[in-house]
GROMACS .gro file of C-alpha atoms in nm:
model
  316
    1UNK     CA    1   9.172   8.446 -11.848
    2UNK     CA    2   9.334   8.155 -11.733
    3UNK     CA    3   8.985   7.987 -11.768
    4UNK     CA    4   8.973   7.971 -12.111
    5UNK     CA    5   9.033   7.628 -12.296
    6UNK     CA    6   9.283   7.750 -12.552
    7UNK     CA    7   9.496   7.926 -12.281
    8UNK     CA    8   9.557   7.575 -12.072
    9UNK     CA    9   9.636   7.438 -12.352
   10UNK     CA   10   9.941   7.592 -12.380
   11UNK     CA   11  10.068   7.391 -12.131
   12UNK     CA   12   9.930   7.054 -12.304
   13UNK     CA   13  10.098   7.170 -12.653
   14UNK     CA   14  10.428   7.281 -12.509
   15UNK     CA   15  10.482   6.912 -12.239
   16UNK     CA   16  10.351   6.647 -12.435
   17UNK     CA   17  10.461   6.701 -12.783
   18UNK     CA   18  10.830   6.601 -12.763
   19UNK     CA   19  10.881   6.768 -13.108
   20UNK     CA   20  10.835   7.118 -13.003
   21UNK     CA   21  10.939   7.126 -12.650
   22UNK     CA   22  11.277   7.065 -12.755
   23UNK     CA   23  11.257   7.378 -12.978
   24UNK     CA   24  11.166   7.560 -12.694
   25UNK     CA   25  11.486   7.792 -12.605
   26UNK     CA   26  11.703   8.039 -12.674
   27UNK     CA   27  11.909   7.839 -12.936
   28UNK     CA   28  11.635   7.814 -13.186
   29UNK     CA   29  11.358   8.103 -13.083
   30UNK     CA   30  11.444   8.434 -13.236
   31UNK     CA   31  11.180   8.625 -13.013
   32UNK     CA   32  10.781   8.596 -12.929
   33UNK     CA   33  10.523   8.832 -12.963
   34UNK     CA   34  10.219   8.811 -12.723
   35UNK     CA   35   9.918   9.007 -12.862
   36UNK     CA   36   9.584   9.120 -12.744
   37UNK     CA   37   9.406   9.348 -12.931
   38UNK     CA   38   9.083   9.482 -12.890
   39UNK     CA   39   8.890   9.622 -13.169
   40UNK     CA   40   8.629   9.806 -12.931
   41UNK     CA   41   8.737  10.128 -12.770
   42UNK     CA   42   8.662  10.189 -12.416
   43UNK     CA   43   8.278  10.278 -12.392
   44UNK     CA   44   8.149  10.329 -12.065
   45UNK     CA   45   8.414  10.240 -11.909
   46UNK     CA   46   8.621  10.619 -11.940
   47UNK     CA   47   8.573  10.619 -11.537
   48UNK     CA   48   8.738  10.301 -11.508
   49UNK     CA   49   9.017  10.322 -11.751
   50UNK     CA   50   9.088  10.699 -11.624
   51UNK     CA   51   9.149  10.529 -11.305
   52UNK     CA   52   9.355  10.198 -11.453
   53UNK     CA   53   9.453  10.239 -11.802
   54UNK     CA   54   9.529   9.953 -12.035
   55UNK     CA   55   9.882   9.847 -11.820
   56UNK     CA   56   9.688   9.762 -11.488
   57UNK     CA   57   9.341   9.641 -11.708
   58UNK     CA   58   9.550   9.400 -11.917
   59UNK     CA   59   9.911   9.347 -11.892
   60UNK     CA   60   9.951   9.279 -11.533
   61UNK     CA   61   9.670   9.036 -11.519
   62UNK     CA   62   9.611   8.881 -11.856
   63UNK     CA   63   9.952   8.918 -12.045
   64UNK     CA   64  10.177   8.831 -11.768
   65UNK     CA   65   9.942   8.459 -11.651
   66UNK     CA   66  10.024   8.416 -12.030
   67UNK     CA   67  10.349   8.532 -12.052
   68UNK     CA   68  10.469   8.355 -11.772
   69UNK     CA   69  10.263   7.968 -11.970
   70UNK     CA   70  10.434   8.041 -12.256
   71UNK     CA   71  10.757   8.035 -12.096
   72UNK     CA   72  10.753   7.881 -11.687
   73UNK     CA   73  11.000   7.547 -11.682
   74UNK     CA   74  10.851   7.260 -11.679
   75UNK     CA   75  10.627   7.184 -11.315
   76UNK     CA   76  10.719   6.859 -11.134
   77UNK     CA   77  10.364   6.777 -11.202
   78UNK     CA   78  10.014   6.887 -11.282
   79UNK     CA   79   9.880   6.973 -10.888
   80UNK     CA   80   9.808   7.341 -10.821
   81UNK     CA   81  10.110   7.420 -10.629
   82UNK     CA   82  10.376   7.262 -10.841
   83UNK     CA   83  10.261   7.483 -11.160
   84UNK     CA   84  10.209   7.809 -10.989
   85UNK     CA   85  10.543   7.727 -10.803
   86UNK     CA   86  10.690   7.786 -11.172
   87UNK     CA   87  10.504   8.065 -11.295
   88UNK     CA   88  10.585   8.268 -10.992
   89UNK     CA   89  10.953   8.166 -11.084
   90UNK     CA   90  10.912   8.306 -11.422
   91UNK     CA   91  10.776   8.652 -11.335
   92UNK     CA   92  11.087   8.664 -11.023
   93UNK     CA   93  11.298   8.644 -11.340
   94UNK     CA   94  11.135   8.882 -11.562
   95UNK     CA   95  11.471   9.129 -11.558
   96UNK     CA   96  11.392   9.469 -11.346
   97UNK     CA   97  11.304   9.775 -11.552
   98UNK     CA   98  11.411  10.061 -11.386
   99UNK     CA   99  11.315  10.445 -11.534
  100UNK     CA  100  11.605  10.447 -11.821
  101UNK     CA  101  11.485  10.071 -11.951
  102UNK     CA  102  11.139  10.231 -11.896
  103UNK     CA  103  11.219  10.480 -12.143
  104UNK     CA  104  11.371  10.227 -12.423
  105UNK     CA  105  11.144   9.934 -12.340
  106UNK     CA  106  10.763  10.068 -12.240
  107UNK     CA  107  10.570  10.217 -12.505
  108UNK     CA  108  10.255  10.381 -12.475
  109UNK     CA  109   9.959  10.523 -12.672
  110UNK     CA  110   9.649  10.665 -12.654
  111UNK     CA  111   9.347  10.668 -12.937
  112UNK     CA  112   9.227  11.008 -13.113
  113UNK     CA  113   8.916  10.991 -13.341
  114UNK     CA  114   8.914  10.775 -13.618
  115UNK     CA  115   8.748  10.498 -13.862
  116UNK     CA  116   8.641  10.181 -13.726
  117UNK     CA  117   8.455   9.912 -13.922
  118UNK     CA  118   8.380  10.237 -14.200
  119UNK     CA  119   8.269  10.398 -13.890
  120UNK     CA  120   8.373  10.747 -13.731
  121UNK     CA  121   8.542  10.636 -13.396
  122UNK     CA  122   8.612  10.932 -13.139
  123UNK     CA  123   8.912  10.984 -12.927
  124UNK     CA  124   8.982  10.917 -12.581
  125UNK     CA  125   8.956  11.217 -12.479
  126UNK     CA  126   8.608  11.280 -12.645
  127UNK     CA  127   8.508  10.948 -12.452
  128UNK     CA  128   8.254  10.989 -12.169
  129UNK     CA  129   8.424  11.040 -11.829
  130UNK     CA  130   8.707  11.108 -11.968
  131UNK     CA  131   8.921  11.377 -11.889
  132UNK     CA  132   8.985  11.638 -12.187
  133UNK     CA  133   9.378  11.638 -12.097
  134UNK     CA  134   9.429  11.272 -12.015
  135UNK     CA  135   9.752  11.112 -12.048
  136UNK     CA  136   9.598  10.750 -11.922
  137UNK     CA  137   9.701  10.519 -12.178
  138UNK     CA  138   9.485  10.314 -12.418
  139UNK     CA  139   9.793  10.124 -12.548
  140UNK     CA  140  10.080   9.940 -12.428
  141UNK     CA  141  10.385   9.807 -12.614
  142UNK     CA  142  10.663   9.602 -12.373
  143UNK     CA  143  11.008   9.454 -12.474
  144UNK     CA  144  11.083   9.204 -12.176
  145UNK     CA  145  11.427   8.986 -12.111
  146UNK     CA  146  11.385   8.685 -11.878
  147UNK     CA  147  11.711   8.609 -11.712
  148UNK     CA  148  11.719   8.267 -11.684
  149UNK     CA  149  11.883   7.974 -11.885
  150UNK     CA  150  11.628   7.893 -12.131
  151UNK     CA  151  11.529   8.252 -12.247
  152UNK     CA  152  11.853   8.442 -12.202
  153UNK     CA  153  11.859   8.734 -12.455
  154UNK     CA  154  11.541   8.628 -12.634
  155UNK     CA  155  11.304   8.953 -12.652
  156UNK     CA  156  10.937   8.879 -12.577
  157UNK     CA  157  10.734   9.186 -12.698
  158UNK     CA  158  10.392   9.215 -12.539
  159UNK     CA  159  10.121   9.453 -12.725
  160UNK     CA  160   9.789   9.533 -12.652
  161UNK     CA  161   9.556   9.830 -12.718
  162UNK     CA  162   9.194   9.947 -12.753
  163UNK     CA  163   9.058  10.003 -13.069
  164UNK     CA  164   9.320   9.814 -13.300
  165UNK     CA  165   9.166   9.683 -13.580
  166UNK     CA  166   9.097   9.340 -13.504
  167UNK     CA  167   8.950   9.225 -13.174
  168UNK     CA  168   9.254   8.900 -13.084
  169UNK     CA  169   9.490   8.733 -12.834
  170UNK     CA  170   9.761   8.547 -13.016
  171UNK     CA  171  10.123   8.446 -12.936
  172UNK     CA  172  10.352   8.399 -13.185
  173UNK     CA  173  10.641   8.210 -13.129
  174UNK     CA  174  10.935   8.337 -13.402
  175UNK     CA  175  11.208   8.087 -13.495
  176UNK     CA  176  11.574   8.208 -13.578
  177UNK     CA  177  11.626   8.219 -13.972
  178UNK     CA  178  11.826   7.963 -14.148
  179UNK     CA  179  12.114   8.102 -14.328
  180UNK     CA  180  12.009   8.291 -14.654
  181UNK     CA  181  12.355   8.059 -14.854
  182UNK     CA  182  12.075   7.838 -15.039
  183UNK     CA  183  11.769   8.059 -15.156
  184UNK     CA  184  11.896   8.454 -15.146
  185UNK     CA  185  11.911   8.506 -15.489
  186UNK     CA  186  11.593   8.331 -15.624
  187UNK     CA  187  11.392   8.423 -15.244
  188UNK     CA  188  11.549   8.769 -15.148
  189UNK     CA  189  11.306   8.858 -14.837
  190UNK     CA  190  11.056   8.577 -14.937
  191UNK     CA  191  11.200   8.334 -14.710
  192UNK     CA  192  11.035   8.389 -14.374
  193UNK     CA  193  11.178   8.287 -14.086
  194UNK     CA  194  10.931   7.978 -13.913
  195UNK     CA  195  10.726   8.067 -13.714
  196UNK     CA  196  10.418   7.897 -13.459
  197UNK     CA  197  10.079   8.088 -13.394
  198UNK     CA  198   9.862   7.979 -13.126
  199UNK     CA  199   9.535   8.131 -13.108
  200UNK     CA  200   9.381   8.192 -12.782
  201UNK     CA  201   9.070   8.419 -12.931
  202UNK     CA  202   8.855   8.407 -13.149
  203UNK     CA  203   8.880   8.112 -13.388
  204UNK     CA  204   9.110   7.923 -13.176
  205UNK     CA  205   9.368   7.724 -13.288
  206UNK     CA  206   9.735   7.657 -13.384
  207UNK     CA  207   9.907   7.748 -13.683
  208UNK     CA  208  10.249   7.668 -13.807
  209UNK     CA  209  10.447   7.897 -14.063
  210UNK     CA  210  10.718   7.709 -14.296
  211UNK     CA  211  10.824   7.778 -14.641
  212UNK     CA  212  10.730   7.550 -14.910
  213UNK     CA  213  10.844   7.557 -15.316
  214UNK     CA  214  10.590   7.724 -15.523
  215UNK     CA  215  10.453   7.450 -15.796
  216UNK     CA  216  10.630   7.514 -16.113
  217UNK     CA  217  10.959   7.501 -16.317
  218UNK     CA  218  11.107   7.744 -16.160
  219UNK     CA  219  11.284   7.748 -15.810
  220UNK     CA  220  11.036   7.953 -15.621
  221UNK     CA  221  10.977   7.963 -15.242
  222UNK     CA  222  10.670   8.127 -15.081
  223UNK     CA  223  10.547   8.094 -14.703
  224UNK     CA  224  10.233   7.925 -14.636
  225UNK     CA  225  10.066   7.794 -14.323
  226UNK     CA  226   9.946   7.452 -14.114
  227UNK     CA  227   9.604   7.487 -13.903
  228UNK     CA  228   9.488   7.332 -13.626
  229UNK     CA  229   9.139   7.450 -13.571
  230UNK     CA  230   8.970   7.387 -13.247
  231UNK     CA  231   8.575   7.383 -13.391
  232UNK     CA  232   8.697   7.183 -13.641
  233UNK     CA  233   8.890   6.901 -13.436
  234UNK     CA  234   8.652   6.863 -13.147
  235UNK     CA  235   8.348   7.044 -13.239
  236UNK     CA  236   8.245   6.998 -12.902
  237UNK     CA  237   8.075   7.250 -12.647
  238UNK     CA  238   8.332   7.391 -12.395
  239UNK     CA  239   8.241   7.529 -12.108
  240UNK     CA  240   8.306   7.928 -12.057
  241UNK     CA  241   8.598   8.013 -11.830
  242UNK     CA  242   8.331   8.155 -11.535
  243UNK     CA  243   8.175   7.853 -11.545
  244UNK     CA  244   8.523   7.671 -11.553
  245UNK     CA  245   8.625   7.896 -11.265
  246UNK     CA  246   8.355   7.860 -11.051
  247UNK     CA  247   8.348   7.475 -11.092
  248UNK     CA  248   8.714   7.501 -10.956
  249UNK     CA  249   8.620   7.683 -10.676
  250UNK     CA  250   8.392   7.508 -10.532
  251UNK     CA  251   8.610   7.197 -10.613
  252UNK     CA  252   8.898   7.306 -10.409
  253UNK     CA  253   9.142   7.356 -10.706
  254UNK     CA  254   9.380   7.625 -10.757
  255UNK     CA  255   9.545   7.571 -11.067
  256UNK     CA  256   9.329   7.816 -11.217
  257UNK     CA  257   9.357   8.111 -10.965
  258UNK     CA  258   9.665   8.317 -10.863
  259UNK     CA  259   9.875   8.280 -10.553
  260UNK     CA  260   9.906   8.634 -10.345
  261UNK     CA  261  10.308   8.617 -10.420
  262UNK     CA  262  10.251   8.591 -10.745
  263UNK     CA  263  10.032   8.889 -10.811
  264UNK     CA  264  10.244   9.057 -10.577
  265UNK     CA  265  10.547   8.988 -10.819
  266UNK     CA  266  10.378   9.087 -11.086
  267UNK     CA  267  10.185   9.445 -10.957
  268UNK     CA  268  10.641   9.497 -10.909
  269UNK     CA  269  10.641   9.439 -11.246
  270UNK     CA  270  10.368   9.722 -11.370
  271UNK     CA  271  10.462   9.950 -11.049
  272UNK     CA  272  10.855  10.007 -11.229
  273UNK     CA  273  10.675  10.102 -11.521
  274UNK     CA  274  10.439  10.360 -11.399
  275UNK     CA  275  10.672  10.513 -11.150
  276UNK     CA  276  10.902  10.543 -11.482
  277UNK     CA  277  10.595  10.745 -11.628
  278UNK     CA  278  10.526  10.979 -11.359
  279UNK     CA  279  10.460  11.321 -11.479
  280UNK     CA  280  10.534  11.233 -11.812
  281UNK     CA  281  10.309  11.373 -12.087
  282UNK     CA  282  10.246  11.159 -12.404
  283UNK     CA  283  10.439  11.279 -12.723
  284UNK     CA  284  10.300  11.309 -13.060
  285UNK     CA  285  10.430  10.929 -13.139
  286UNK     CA  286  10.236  10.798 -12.905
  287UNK     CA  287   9.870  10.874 -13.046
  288UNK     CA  288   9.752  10.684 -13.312
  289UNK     CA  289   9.444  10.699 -13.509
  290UNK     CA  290   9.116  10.451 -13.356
  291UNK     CA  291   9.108  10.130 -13.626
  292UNK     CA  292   9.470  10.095 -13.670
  293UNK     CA  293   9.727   9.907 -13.469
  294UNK     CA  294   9.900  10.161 -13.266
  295UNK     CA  295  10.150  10.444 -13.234
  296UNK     CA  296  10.422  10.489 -13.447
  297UNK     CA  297  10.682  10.438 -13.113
  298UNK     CA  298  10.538  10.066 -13.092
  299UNK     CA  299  10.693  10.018 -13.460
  300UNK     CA  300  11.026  10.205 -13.347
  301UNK     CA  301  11.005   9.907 -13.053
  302UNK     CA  302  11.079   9.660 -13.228
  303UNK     CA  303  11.247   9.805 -13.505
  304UNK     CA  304  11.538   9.900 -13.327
  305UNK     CA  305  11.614   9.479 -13.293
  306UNK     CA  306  11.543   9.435 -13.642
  307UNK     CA  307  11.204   9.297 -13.560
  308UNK     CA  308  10.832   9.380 -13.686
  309UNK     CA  309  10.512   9.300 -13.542
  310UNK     CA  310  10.329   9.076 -13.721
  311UNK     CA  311   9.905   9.066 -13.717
  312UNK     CA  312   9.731   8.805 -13.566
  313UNK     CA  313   9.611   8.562 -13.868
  314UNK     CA  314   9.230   8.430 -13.863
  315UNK     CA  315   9.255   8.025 -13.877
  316UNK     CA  316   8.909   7.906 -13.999
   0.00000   0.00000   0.00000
């Protein structure tokens, strides 16, 4: 994962653009969402995923390397060591979930039949190699603190799931709403809080969400978006993240790969959370139907801060 273009670029858009950087805190970011969804269920793979589920197949690889991008301080420079140095400082400051947090933080789900792309979809459970009773999850919702200066109190919410309706890995960086003094009675819930979308998959790209006056006589606000599109700036091949990866290896560099103390910090992280499901059956709010975008508890998540999840948008 950390082979692909759009996911080192993270780095690039968040240290050299002075104009965001400085945004980038707990004074002015309400909370981030960090998304992957896949719109495929799991196939074949009912051995694997009986064996991992989606918390050890995504979030403790994937979601956490971009997690901990999205949010490390700063390196003291670019070499391998300096920025893994900070990522591994990130994830050491992820705060500790133990069962009870486990309980209000972790949600999980699991997939019963349903309609994908006008299609009938089965369940799990109906899925080859898969057990007829399984509890392994297909779904997994987190609400994370990091305890450190720049993030204290800011929620990131990590999602990602198997057979949601769109197949995308987006984080969404949500800004803290201006006072409502100004625009409440013409706006009411029209005026969106901003908000910055970058795109790792597919249609990669960065998008920017502000509120602008609808043309007209009257005072009327209405969100609308900025795109950066990645085909459209550079239309130039890229190279796949294998190939990207395997260049790097045989180069000697490491930025790319993962240093043992930081998967070991971050298996801690996924260990709390599975020892805080032991022998615990799913409920009825944890299934949801293949084709839509998860169980009902995922919505109680984030509800519970006022929050919502919002859908990845396609940038073309």
């Amino acid at each position: 994962y950390l082979g692909k273009e759009t996911v080192q670029n993270i780095l690039m858009f968040r240290f050299s653009n002075s104009i965001f950087e400085r945004l980038w805190n707990r004074n002015l970011i309400d909370h981030v969402q960090i998304t992957v969804s896949e719109k495929s269920g799991v196939g074949q793979r009912g051995g694997y995923y009986e064996e991992a589920g989606a918390l050890r197949d995504m979030v403790q690889n994937h979601m956490l390397q971009v997690l901990s991008l999205v949010a490390m301080e700063p390196p003291v420079s670019l070499e391998a060591e300096a920025i893994r140095d900070e990522k591994v400082k990130l994830l050491k400051s992820i705060r500790p979930l133990g069962p009870d947090d486990v309980a209000r933080q972790v949600v999980r789900g699991q997939y019963f039949a349903g309609t994908v792309n006008g299609q009938p979809a089965p369940g799990y459970r109906q899925e080859p190699k898969v057990k007829p009773d399984s509890n392994v999850e297909t779904y997994v919702a987190l609400k994370l603190f990091i305890d450190n200066w720049r993030w204290s109190s800011v929620p990131f919410y990590l999602r990602t799931g198997k057979y949601l309706p769109q197949s995308a890995s987006e984080v969404r960086v949500q800004f803290r709403p201006t006072p409502h003094v100004l625009f409440a009675a013409q706006c009411g819930q029209k005026l969106d809080p901003n908000a910055l979308a970058l795109r790792l998959q597919p249609n990669e790209g960065i998008s920017l969400h502000f509120n602008g006056k609808v043309p007209g006589m009257s005072l009327g606000v209405r969100p609308v978006r900025m795109h950066f599109s990645y085909d459209s700036e550079f239309g130039a091949y890229t190279p796949e993240a294998y190939e990207r990866l395997l260049l790097e290896a045989i180069a000697g560099d490491a930025t790319l790969f993962i240093r043992r103390d930081e998967v070991e910090t971050a298996w801690k992280i996924v260990d709390s959370i599975r020892n805080g499901w032991e022998n615990k059956p799913l409920t009825n709010r944890e299934f949801y139907a293949a084709g839509t975008w998860g169980p009902v508890a995922a919505e109680d998540l984030l509800a519970q801060s006022g929050h919502a999840w919002h859908e990845p948008q396609v940038i073309k």
